[in-house]
GROMACS .gro file of C-alpha atoms in nm:
model
  150
    1MET     CA    1   1.365   2.560  -2.626
    2ASP     CA    2   1.245   2.509  -2.309
    3ILE     CA    3   1.395   2.159  -2.095
    4LEU     CA    4   1.083   2.088  -1.826
    5ARG     CA    5   1.187   2.021  -1.512
    6ALA     CA    6   1.031   1.663  -1.349
    7PRO     CA    7   0.839   1.788  -1.053
    8GLU     CA    8   0.958   1.636  -0.707
    9LEU     CA    9   0.731   1.329  -0.628
   10TYR     CA   10   0.639   1.240  -0.226
   11ILE     CA   11   0.421   0.978  -0.137
   12ASP     CA   12   0.334   1.098   0.257
   13LYS     CA   13   0.246   0.785   0.527
   14ASP     CA   14  -0.144   0.795   0.434
   15GLY     CA   15  -0.056   0.736   0.048
   16LEU     CA   16  -0.118   1.084  -0.036
   17TRP     CA   17   0.057   1.196  -0.348
   18TYR     CA   18   0.248   1.520  -0.348
   19ALA     CA   19   0.436   1.686  -0.589
   20ASP     CA   20   0.679   2.008  -0.602
   21GLY     CA   21   0.501   1.995  -0.186
   22GLU     CA   22   0.147   2.027  -0.333
   23LEU     CA   23  -0.101   1.797  -0.315
   24MET     CA   24  -0.199   1.645  -0.581
   25ILE     CA   25  -0.588   1.554  -0.653
   26ASN     CA   26  -0.659   1.452  -0.991
   27LYS     CA   27  -0.735   1.077  -0.947
   28GLU     CA   28  -0.609   0.998  -1.299
   29ILE     CA   29  -0.275   1.115  -1.290
   30ILE     CA   30  -0.212   0.942  -0.967
   31MET     CA   31  -0.369   0.640  -1.075
   32LEU     CA   32  -0.168   0.646  -1.401
   33PHE     CA   33   0.199   0.763  -1.179
   34ALA     CA   34   0.075   0.492  -0.939
   35SER     CA   35   0.022   0.197  -1.185
   36HIS     CA   36   0.429   0.276  -1.334
   37LEU     CA   37   0.547   0.307  -0.987
   38ARG     CA   38   0.873   0.078  -0.958
   39LYS     CA   39   1.112  -0.058  -0.672
   40ALA     CA   40   1.445  -0.015  -0.696
   41GLY     CA   41   1.618  -0.106  -0.422
   42PRO     CA   42   1.552  -0.096  -0.045
   43ASP     CA   43   1.350   0.223   0.022
   44LYS     CA   44   1.397   0.349  -0.358
   45TYR     CA   45   1.118   0.377  -0.590
   46HIS     CA   46   1.101   0.559  -0.918
   47ILE     CA   47   0.827   0.611  -1.190
   48ASP     CA   48   0.908   0.436  -1.512
   49TRP     CA   49   0.732   0.634  -1.803
   50GLN     CA   50   0.785   0.658  -2.143
   51ASN     CA   51   1.199   0.536  -2.114
   52GLN     CA   52   1.222   0.774  -1.838
   53LEU     CA   53   1.262   0.736  -1.495
   54TYR     CA   54   1.135   0.961  -1.207
   55PRO     CA   55   1.224   0.971  -0.854
   56VAL     CA   56   0.923   0.909  -0.521
   57ARG     CA   57   1.028   1.000  -0.191
   58VAL     CA   58   0.826   0.720   0.023
   59GLU     CA   59   0.751   0.794   0.359
   60ASP     CA   60   0.612   0.475   0.459
   61ALA     CA   61   0.457   0.290   0.175
   62PRO     CA   62   0.453   0.326  -0.154
   63PHE     CA   63   0.049   0.205  -0.176
   64PHE     CA   64  -0.234   0.274   0.073
   65VAL     CA   65  -0.545   0.039   0.141
   66GLN     CA   66  -0.812   0.279   0.137
   67SER     CA   67  -1.118   0.001   0.171
   68LEU     CA   68  -1.197  -0.329   0.145
   69THR     CA   69  -1.490  -0.501   0.027
   70GLU     CA   70  -1.637  -0.837  -0.032
   71GLN     CA   71  -1.705  -0.887  -0.409
   72GLU     CA   72  -1.829  -1.238  -0.548
   73GLY     CA   73  -1.721  -1.429  -0.249
   74ARG     CA   74  -1.351  -1.282  -0.213
   75LEU     CA   75  -1.222  -1.013  -0.012
   76ARG     CA   76  -1.114  -0.691  -0.256
   77ILE     CA   77  -0.899  -0.407  -0.192
   78GLN     CA   78  -0.925  -0.045  -0.328
   79LEU     CA   79  -0.614   0.166  -0.304
   80TYR     CA   80  -0.578   0.567  -0.275
   81ASP     CA   81  -0.481   0.578  -0.668
   82GLY     CA   82  -0.855   0.389  -0.751
   83ARG     CA   83  -0.736   0.058  -0.858
   84LYS     CA   84  -0.882  -0.270  -0.727
   85PHE     CA   85  -0.730  -0.641  -0.639
   86PRO     CA   86  -0.810  -0.939  -0.469
   87LEU     CA   87  -0.674  -0.934  -0.138
   88PRO     CA   88  -0.334  -1.120  -0.194
   89PRO     CA   89  -0.243  -1.458  -0.002
   90GLY     CA   90   0.046  -1.333   0.196
   91ASN     CA   91   0.056  -1.272   0.583
   92LEU     CA   92  -0.064  -0.959   0.692
   93ILE     CA   93   0.245  -0.749   0.884
   94MET     CA   94   0.181  -0.601   1.228
   95LYS     CA   95   0.422  -0.320   1.231
   96ASN     CA   96   0.449  -0.128   1.542
   97ASN     CA   97   0.081  -0.201   1.513
   98ILE     CA   98   0.008  -0.065   1.143
   99PRO     CA   99  -0.107  -0.312   0.948
  100TYR     CA  100   0.026  -0.394   0.591
  101ILE     CA  101   0.010  -0.645   0.306
  102SER     CA  102   0.248  -0.751   0.036
  103LEU     CA  103   0.036  -0.643  -0.272
  104PHE     CA  104   0.344  -0.624  -0.533
  105TRP     CA  105   0.653  -0.619  -0.315
  106GLN     CA  106   0.732  -0.721   0.081
  107HIS     CA  107   0.512  -0.487   0.293
  108ASP     CA  108   0.418  -0.263   0.029
  109SER     CA  109   0.113  -0.166   0.118
  110LYS     CA  110  -0.038  -0.005   0.437
  111LEU     CA  111  -0.394  -0.056   0.538
  112SER     CA  112  -0.616   0.250   0.660
  113HIS     CA  113  -0.798   0.194   0.965
  114PRO     CA  114  -1.115   0.094   0.856
  115SER     CA  115  -0.982  -0.149   0.605
  116TYR     CA  116  -0.830  -0.345   0.899
  117CYS     CA  117  -1.125  -0.338   1.093
  118GLU     CA  118  -1.340  -0.471   0.824
  119LEU     CA  119  -1.062  -0.718   0.799
  120CYS     CA  120  -1.094  -0.797   1.175
  121LYS     CA  121  -1.439  -0.903   1.144
  122ASN     CA  122  -1.347  -1.266   1.043
  123VAL     CA  123  -1.034  -1.261   1.273
  124ILE     CA  124  -1.019  -1.592   1.468
  125GLU     CA  125  -0.759  -1.732   1.725
  126ARG     CA  126  -0.583  -2.078   1.669
  127ASP     CA  127  -0.287  -2.256   1.857
  128GLY     CA  128  -0.170  -1.875   1.987
  129GLN     CA  129  -0.183  -1.715   1.699
  130TYR     CA  130  -0.476  -1.466   1.485
  131ILE     CA  131  -0.584  -1.558   1.186
  132ILE     CA  132  -0.804  -1.343   0.947
  133LYS     CA  133  -1.030  -1.654   0.790
  134TYR     CA  134  -1.264  -1.585   0.493
  135GLY     CA  135  -1.448  -1.885   0.337
  136ALA     CA  136  -1.160  -2.117   0.280
  137ASP     CA  137  -0.900  -1.854   0.253
  138GLU     CA  138  -0.651  -1.715   0.587
  139TRP     CA  139  -0.423  -1.455   0.602
  140LEU     CA  140  -0.191  -1.514   0.929
  141VAL     CA  141  -0.167  -1.195   1.117
  142GLU     CA  142   0.260  -1.154   1.212
  143GLU     CA  143   0.361  -0.904   1.457
  144ILE     CA  144   0.695  -0.736   1.387
  145VAL     CA  145   0.869  -0.476   1.636
  146VAL     CA  146   1.039  -0.270   1.489
  147GLN     CA  147   1.316  -0.012   1.728
  148LYS     CA  148   1.310   0.351   1.638
  149GLY     CA  149   1.661   0.456   1.719
  150PHE     CA  150   1.795   0.732   1.944
   0.00000   0.00000   0.00000
């Protein structure tokens, strides 16, 4: 009987999934993997599936917001893996001019440029701070400068 080796899994900075260096294109498998993704520690992730843990390397953020829409008076995001969620409460974080939100863990979801542009249609300035305001909901835009090492 052969023992199967698990593929090396990787999520790039644009939310694309790879297995052994090959781009994954099957959306059902990507959604399955993403829905079982767990955070094990700082910058450590794995898929928890059928009592087995499969490590996943993540270049930037484990989730990528592909689009943002309005539905029934609420802002909703769609992840690269196809899942849809209400835009979560909390701050919108700008790290080196790249927008992130916290969906499951802190700063775990990177916004695509079109998603961020859609959000910015609702930006207001109050007391020197920028806020995304949609109906009664508000998200503070918080800037974090990350220094790159030499």
